mmCIF file of N, CA and C in Angstrom:
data_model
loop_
_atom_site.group_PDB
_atom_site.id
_atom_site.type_symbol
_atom_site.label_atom_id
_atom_site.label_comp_id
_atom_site.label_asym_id
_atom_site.label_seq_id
_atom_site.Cartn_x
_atom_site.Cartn_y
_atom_site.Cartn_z
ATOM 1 N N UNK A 354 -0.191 -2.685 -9.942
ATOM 2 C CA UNK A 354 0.693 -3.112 -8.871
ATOM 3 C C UNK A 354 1.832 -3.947 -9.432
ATOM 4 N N UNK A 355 1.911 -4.835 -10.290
ATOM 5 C CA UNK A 355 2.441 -5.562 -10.811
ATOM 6 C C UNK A 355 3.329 -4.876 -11.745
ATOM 7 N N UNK A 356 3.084 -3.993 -12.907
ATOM 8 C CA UNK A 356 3.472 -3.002 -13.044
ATOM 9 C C UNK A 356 5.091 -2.260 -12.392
ATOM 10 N N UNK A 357 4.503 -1.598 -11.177
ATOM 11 C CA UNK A 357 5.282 -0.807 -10.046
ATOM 12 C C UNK A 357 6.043 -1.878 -9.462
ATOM 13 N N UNK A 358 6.097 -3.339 -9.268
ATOM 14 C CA UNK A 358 6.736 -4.410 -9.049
ATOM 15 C C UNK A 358 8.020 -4.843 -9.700
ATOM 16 N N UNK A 359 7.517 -4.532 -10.679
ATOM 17 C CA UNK A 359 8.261 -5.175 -12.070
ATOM 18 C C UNK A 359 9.588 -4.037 -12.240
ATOM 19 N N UNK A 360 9.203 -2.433 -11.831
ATOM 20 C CA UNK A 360 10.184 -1.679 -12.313
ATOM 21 C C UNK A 360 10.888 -1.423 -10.910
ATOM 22 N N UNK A 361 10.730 -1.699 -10.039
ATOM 23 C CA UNK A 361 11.102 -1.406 -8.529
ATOM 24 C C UNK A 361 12.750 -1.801 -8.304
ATOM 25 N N UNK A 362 13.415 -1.376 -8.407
ATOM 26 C CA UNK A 362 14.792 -1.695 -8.070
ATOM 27 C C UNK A 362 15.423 -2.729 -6.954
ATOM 28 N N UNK A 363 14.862 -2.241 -5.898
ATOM 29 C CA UNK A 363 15.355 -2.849 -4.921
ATOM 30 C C UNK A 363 14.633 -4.353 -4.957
ATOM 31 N N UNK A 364 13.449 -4.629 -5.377
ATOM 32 C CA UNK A 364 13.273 -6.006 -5.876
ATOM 33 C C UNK A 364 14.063 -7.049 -6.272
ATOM 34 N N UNK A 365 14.725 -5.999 -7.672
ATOM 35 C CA UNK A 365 15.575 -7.412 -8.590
ATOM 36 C C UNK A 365 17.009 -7.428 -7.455
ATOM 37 N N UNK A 366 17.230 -5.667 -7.058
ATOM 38 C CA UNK A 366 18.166 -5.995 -6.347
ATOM 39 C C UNK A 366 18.584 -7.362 -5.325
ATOM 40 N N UNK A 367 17.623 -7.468 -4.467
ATOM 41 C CA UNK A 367 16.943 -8.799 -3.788
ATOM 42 C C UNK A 367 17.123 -10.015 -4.608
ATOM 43 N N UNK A 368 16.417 -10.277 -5.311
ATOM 44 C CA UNK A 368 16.484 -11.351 -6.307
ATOM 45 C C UNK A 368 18.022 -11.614 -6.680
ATOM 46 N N UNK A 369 18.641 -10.753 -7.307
ATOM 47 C CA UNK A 369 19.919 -11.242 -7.570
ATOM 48 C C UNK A 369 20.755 -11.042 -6.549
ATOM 49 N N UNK A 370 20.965 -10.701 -5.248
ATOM 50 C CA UNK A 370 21.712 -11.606 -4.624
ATOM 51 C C UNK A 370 20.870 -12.657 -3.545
ATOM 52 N N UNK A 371 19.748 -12.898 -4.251
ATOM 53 C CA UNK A 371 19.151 -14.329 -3.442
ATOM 54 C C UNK A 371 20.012 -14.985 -4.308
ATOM 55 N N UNK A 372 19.919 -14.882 -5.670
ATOM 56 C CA UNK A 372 20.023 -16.094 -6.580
ATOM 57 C C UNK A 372 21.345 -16.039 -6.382
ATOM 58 N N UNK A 373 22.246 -15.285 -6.513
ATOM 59 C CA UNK A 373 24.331 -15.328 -6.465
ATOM 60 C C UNK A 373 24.363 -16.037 -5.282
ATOM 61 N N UNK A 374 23.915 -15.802 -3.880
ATOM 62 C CA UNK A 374 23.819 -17.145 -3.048
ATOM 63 C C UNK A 374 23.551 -18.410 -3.073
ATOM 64 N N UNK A 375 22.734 -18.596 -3.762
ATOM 65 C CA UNK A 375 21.837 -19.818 -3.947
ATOM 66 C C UNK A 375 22.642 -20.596 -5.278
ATOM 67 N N UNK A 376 23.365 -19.794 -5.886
ATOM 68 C CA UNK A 376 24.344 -20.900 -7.157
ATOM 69 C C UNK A 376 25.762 -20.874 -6.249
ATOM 70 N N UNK A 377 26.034 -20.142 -5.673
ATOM 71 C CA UNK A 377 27.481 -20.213 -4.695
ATOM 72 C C UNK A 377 27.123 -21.330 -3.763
ATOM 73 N N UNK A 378 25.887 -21.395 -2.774
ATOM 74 C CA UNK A 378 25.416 -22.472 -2.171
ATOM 75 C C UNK A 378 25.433 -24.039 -3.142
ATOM 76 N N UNK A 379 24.881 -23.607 -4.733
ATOM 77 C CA UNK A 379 25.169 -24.969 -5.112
ATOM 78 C C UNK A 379 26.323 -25.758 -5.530
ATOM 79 N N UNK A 380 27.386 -24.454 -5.933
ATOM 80 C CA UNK A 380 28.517 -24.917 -5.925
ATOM 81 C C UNK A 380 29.609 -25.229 -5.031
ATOM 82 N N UNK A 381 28.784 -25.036 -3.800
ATOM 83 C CA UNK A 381 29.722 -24.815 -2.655
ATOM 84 C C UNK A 381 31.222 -24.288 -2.446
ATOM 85 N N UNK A 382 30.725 -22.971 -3.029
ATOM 86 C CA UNK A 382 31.788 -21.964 -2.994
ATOM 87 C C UNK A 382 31.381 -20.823 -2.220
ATOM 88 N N UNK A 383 30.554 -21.033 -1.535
ATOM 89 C CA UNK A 383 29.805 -20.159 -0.321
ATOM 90 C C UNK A 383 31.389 -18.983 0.338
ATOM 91 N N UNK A 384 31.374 -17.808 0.449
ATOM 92 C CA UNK A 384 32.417 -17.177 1.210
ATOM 93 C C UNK A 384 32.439 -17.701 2.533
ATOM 94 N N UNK A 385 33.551 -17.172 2.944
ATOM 95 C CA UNK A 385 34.140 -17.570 3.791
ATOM 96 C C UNK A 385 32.893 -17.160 5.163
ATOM 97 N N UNK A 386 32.333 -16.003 4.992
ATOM 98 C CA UNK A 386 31.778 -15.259 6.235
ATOM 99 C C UNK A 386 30.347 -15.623 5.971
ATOM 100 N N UNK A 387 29.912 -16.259 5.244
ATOM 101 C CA UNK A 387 28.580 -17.165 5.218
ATOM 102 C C UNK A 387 28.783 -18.653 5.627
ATOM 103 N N UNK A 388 29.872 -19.123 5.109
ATOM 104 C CA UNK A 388 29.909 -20.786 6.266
ATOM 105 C C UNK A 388 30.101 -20.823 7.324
ATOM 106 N N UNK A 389 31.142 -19.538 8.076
ATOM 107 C CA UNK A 389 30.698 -19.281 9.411
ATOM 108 C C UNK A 389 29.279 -19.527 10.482
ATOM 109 N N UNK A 390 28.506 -19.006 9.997
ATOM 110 C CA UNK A 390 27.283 -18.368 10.161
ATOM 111 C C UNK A 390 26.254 -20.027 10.913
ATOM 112 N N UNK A 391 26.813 -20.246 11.805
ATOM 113 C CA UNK A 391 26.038 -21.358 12.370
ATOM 114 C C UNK A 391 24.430 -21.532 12.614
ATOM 115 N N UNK A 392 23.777 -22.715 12.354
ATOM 116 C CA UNK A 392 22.633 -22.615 12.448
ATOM 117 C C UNK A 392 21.878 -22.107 13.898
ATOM 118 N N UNK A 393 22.491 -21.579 14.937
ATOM 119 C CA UNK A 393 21.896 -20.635 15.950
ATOM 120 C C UNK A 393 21.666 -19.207 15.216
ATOM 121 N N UNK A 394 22.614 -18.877 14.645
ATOM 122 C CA UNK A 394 23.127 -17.374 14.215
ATOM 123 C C UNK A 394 21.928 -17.421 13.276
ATOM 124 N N UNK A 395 21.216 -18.576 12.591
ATOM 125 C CA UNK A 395 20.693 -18.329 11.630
ATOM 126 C C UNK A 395 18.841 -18.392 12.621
ATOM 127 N N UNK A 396 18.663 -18.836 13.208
ATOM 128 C CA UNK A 396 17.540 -18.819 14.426
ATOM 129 C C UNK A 396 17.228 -17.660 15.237
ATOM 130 N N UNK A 397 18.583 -16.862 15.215
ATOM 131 C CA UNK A 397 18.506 -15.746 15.556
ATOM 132 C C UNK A 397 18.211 -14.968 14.753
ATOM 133 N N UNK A 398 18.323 -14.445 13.594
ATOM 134 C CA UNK A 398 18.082 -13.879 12.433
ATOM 135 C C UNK A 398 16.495 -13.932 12.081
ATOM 136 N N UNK A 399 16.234 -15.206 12.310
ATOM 137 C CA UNK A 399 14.761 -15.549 11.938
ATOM 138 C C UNK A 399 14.020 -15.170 13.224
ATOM 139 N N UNK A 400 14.312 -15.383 14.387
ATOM 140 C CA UNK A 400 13.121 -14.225 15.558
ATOM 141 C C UNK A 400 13.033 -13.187 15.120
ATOM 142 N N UNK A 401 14.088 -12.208 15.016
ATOM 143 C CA UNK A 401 14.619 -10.705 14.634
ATOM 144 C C UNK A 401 13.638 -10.551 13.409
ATOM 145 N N UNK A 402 13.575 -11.356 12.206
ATOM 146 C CA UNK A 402 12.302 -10.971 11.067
ATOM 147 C C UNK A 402 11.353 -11.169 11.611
ATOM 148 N N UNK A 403 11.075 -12.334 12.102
ATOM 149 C CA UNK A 403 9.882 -12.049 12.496
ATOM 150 C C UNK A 403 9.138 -11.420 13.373
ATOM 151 N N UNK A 404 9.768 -10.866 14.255
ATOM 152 C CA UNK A 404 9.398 -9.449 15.010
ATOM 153 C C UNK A 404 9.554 -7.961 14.137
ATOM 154 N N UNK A 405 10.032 -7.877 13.533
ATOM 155 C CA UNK A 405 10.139 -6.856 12.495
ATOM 156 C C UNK A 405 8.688 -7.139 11.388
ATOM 157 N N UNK A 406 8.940 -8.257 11.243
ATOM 158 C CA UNK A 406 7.418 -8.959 10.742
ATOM 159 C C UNK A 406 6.061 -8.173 10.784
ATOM 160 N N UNK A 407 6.095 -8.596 12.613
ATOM 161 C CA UNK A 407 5.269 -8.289 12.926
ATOM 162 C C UNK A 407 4.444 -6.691 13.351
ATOM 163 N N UNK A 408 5.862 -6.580 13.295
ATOM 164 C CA UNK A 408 5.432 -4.667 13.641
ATOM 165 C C UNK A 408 5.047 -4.256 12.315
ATOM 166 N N UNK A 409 5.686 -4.552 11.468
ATOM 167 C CA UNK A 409 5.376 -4.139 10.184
ATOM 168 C C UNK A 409 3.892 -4.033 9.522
ATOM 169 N N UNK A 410 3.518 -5.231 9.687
ATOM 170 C CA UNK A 410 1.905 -5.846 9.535
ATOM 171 C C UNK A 410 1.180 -4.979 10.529
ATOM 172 N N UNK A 411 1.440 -4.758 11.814
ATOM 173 C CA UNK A 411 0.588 -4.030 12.422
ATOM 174 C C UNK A 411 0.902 -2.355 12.073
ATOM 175 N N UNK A 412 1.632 -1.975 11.356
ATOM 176 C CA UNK A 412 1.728 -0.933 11.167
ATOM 177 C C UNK A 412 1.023 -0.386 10.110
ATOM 178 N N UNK A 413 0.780 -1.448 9.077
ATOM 179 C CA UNK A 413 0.615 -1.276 8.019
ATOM 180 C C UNK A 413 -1.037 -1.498 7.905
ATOM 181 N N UNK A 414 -1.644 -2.744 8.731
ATOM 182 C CA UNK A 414 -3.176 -2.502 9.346
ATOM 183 C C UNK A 414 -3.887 -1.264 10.321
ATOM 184 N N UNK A 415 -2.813 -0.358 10.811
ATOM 185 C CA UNK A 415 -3.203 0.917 11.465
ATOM 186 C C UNK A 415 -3.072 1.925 10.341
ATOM 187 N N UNK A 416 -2.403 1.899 9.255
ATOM 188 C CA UNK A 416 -2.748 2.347 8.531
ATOM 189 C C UNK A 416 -3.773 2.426 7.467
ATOM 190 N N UNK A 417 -4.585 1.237 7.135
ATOM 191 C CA UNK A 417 -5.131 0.847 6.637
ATOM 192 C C UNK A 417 -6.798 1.506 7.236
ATOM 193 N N UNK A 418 -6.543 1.299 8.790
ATOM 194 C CA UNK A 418 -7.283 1.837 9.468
ATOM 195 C C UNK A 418 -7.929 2.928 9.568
ATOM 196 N N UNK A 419 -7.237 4.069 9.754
ATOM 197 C CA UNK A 419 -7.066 5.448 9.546
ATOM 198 C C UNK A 419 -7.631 5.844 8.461
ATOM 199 N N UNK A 420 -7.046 5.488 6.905
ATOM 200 C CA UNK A 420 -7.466 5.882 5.938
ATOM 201 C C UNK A 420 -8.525 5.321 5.821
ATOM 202 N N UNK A 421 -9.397 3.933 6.460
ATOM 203 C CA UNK A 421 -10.924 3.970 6.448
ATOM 204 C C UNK A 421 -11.231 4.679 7.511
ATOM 205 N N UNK A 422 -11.193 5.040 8.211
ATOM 206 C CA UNK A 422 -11.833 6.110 9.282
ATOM 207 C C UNK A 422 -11.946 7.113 8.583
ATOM 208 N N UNK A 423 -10.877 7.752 8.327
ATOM 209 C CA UNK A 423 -10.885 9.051 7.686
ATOM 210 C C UNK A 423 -12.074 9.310 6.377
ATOM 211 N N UNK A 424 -11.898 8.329 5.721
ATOM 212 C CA UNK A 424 -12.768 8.193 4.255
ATOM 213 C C UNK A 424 -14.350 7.556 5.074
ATOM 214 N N UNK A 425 -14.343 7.439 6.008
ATOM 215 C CA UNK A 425 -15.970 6.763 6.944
ATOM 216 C C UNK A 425 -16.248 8.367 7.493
ATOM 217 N N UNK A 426 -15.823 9.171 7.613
ATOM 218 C CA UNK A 426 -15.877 10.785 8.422
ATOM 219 C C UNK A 426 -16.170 11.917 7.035
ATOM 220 N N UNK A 427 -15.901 11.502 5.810
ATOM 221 C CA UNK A 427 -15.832 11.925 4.410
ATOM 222 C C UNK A 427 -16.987 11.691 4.339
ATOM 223 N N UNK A 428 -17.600 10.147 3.780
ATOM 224 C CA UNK A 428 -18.892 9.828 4.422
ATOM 225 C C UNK A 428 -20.167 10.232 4.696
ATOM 226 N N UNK A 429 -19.565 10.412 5.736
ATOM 227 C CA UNK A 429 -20.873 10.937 6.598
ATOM 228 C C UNK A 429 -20.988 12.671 6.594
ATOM 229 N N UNK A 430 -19.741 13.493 5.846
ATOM 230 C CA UNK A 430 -20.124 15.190 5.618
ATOM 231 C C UNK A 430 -20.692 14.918 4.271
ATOM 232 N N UNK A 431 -20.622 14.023 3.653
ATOM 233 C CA UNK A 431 -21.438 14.010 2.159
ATOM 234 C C UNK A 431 -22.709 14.026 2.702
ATOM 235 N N UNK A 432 -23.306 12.508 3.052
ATOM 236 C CA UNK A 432 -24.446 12.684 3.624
ATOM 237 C C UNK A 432 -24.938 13.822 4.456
ATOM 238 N N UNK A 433 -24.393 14.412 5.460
ATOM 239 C CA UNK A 433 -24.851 15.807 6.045
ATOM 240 C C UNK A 433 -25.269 16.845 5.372
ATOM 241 N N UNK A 434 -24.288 17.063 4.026
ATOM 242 C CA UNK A 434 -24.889 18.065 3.355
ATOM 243 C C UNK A 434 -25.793 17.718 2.418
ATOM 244 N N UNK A 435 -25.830 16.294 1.760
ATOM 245 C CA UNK A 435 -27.229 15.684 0.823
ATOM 246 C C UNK A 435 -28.512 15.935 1.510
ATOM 247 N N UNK A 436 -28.228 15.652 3.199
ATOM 248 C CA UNK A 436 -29.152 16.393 3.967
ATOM 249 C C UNK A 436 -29.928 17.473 3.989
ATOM 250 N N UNK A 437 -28.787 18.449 4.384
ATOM 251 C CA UNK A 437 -29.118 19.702 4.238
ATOM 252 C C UNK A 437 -29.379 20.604 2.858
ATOM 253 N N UNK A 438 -29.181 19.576 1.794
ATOM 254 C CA UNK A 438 -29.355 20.266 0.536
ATOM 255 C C UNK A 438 -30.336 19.804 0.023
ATOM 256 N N UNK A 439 -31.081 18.452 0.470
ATOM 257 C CA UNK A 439 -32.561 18.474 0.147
ATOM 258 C C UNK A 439 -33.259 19.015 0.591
ATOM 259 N N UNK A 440 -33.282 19.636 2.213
ATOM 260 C CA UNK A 440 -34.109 20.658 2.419
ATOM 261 C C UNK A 440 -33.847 22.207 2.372
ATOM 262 N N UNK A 441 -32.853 22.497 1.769
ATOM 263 C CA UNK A 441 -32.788 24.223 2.026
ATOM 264 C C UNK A 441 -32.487 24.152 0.339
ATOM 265 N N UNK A 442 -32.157 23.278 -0.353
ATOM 266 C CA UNK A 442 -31.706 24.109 -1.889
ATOM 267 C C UNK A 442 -32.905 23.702 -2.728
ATOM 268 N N UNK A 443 -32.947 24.117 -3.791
ATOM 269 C CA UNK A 443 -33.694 23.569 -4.789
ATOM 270 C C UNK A 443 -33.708 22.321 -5.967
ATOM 271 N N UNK A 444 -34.048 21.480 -5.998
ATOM 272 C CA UNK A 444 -33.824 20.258 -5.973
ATOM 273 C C UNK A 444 -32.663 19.996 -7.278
ATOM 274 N N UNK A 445 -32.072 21.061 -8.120
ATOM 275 C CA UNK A 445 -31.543 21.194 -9.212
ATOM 276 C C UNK A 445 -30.073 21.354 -8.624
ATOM 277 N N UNK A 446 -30.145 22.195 -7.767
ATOM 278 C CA UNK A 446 -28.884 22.412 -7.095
ATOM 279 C C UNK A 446 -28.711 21.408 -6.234
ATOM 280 N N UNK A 447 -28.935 21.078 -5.362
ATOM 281 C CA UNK A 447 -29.006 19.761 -3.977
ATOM 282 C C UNK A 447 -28.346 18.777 -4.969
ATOM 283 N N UNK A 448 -29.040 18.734 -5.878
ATOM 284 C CA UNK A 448 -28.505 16.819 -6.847
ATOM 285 C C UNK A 448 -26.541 17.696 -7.231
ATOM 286 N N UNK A 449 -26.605 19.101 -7.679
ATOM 287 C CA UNK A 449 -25.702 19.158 -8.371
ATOM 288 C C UNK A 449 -24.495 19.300 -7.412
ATOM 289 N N UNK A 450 -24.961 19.764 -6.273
ATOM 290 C CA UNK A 450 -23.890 19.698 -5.192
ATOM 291 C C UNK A 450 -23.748 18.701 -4.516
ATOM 292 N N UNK A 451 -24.154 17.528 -4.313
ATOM 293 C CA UNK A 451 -24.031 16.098 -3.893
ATOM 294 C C UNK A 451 -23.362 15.922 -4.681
ATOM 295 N N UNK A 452 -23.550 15.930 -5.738
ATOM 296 C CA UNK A 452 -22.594 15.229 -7.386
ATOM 297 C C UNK A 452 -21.074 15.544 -7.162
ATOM 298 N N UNK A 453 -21.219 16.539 -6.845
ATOM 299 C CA UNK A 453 -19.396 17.411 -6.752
ATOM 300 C C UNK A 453 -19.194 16.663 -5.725
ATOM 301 N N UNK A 454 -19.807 16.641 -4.627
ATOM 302 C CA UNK A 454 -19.463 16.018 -3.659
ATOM 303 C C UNK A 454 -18.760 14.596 -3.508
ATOM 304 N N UNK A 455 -19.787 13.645 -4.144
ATOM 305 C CA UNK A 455 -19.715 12.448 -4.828
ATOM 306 C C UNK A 455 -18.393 12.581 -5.151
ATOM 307 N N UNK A 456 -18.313 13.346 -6.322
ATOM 308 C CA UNK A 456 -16.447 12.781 -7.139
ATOM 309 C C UNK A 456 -15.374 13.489 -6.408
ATOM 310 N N UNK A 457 -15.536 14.299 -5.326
ATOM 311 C CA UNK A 457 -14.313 14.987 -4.619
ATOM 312 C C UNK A 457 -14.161 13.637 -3.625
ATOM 313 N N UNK A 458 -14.958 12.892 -3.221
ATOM 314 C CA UNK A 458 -14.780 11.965 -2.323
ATOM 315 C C UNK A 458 -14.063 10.411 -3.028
ATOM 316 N N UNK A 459 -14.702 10.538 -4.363
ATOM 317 C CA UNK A 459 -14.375 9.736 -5.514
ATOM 318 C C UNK A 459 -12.760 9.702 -5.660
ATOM 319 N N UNK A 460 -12.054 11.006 -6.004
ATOM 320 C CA UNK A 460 -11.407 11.753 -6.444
ATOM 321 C C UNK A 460 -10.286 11.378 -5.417
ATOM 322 N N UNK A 461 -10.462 11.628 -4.126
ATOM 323 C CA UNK A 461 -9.535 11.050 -2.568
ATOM 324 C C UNK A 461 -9.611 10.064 -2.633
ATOM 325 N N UNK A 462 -10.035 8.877 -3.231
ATOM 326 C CA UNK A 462 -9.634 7.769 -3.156
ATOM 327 C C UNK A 462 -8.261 7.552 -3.933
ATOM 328 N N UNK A 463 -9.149 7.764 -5.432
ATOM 329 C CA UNK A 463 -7.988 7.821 -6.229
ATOM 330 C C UNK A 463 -6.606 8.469 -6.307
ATOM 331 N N UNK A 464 -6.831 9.492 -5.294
ATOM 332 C CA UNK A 464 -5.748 10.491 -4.537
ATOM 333 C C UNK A 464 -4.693 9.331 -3.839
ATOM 334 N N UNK A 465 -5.243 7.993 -3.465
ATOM 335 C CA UNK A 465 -4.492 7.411 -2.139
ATOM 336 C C UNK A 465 -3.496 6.481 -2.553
ATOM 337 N N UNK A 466 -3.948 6.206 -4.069
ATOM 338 C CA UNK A 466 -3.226 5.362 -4.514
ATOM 339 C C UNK A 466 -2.049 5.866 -6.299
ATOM 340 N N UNK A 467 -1.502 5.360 -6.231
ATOM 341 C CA UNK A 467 -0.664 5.326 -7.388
ATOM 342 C C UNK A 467 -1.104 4.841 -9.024
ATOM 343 N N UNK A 468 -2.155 4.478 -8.877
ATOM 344 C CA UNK A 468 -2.620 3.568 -9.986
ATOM 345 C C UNK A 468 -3.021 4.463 -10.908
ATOM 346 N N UNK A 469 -3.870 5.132 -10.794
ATOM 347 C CA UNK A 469 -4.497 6.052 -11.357
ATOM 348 C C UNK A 469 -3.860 7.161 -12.189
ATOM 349 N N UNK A 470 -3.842 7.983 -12.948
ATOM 350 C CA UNK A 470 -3.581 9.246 -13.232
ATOM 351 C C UNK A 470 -4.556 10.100 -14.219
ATOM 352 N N UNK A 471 -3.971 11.310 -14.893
ATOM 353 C CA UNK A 471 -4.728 12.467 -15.546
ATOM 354 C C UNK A 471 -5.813 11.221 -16.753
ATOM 355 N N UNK A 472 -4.518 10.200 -17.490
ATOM 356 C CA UNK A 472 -5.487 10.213 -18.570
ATOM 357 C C UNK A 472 -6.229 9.215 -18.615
ATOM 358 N N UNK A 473 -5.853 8.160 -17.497
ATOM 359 C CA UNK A 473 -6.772 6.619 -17.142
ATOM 360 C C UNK A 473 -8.249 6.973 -16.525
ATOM 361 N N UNK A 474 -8.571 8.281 -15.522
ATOM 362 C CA UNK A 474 -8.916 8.535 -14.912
ATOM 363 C C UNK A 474 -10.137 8.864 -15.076
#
């Protein structure tokens, strides 16, 4: 994660014009259309994030959601067929088809995220 942080563009983008503000602020050479900017204008700005905030976070916990539901429904067809493969297969096969099972479910995790690839894996 840290990693994917580090090379992310729009990050440093961020960063450097926090910081070109923040030395213009110390030199008080602030532009013209930022000293404007009265402390209402700036109260307003800050509801507006934080309603954006907040949708965000809940968007991002319904997502979070889903992909455990989804992977809780994965689950439970593993178990169904560990089920059904201790009693109808022969106990050589049952273990070997749970197993596949096991790392295809394994396998979608690692599917969900970025971290992973061919040769870490």
């Amino acid at each position: 994660l840290l990693k994917m942080l580090s090379t992310e563009p729009l990050l440093w983008l961020t960063m450097l014009i926090y910081i070109i503000i923040r030395i213009f602020a110390h030199l008080d050479t602030l532009p013209e259309v930022l000293n404007d900017i009265a402390g209402a204008d700036i109260a307003v700005i800050g509801v507006f994030l934080s309603f954006f905030l907040v949708l965000f976070v809940n968007d991002a916990n319904s997502t979070v959601e889903n992909i455990y539901s989804i992977s809780m429904e994965c689950k439970a067809r593993v178990l169904d067929v560990a089920a059904l493969a201790k009693t109808t297969l022969p106990r050589e096969h049952g273990l070997r088809l749970v197993r596949y099972m096991n790392a295809v479910h394994t396998a979608g995790y690692v599917g969900l995220s970025g971290v992973y690839n061919y040769e870490n894996f």
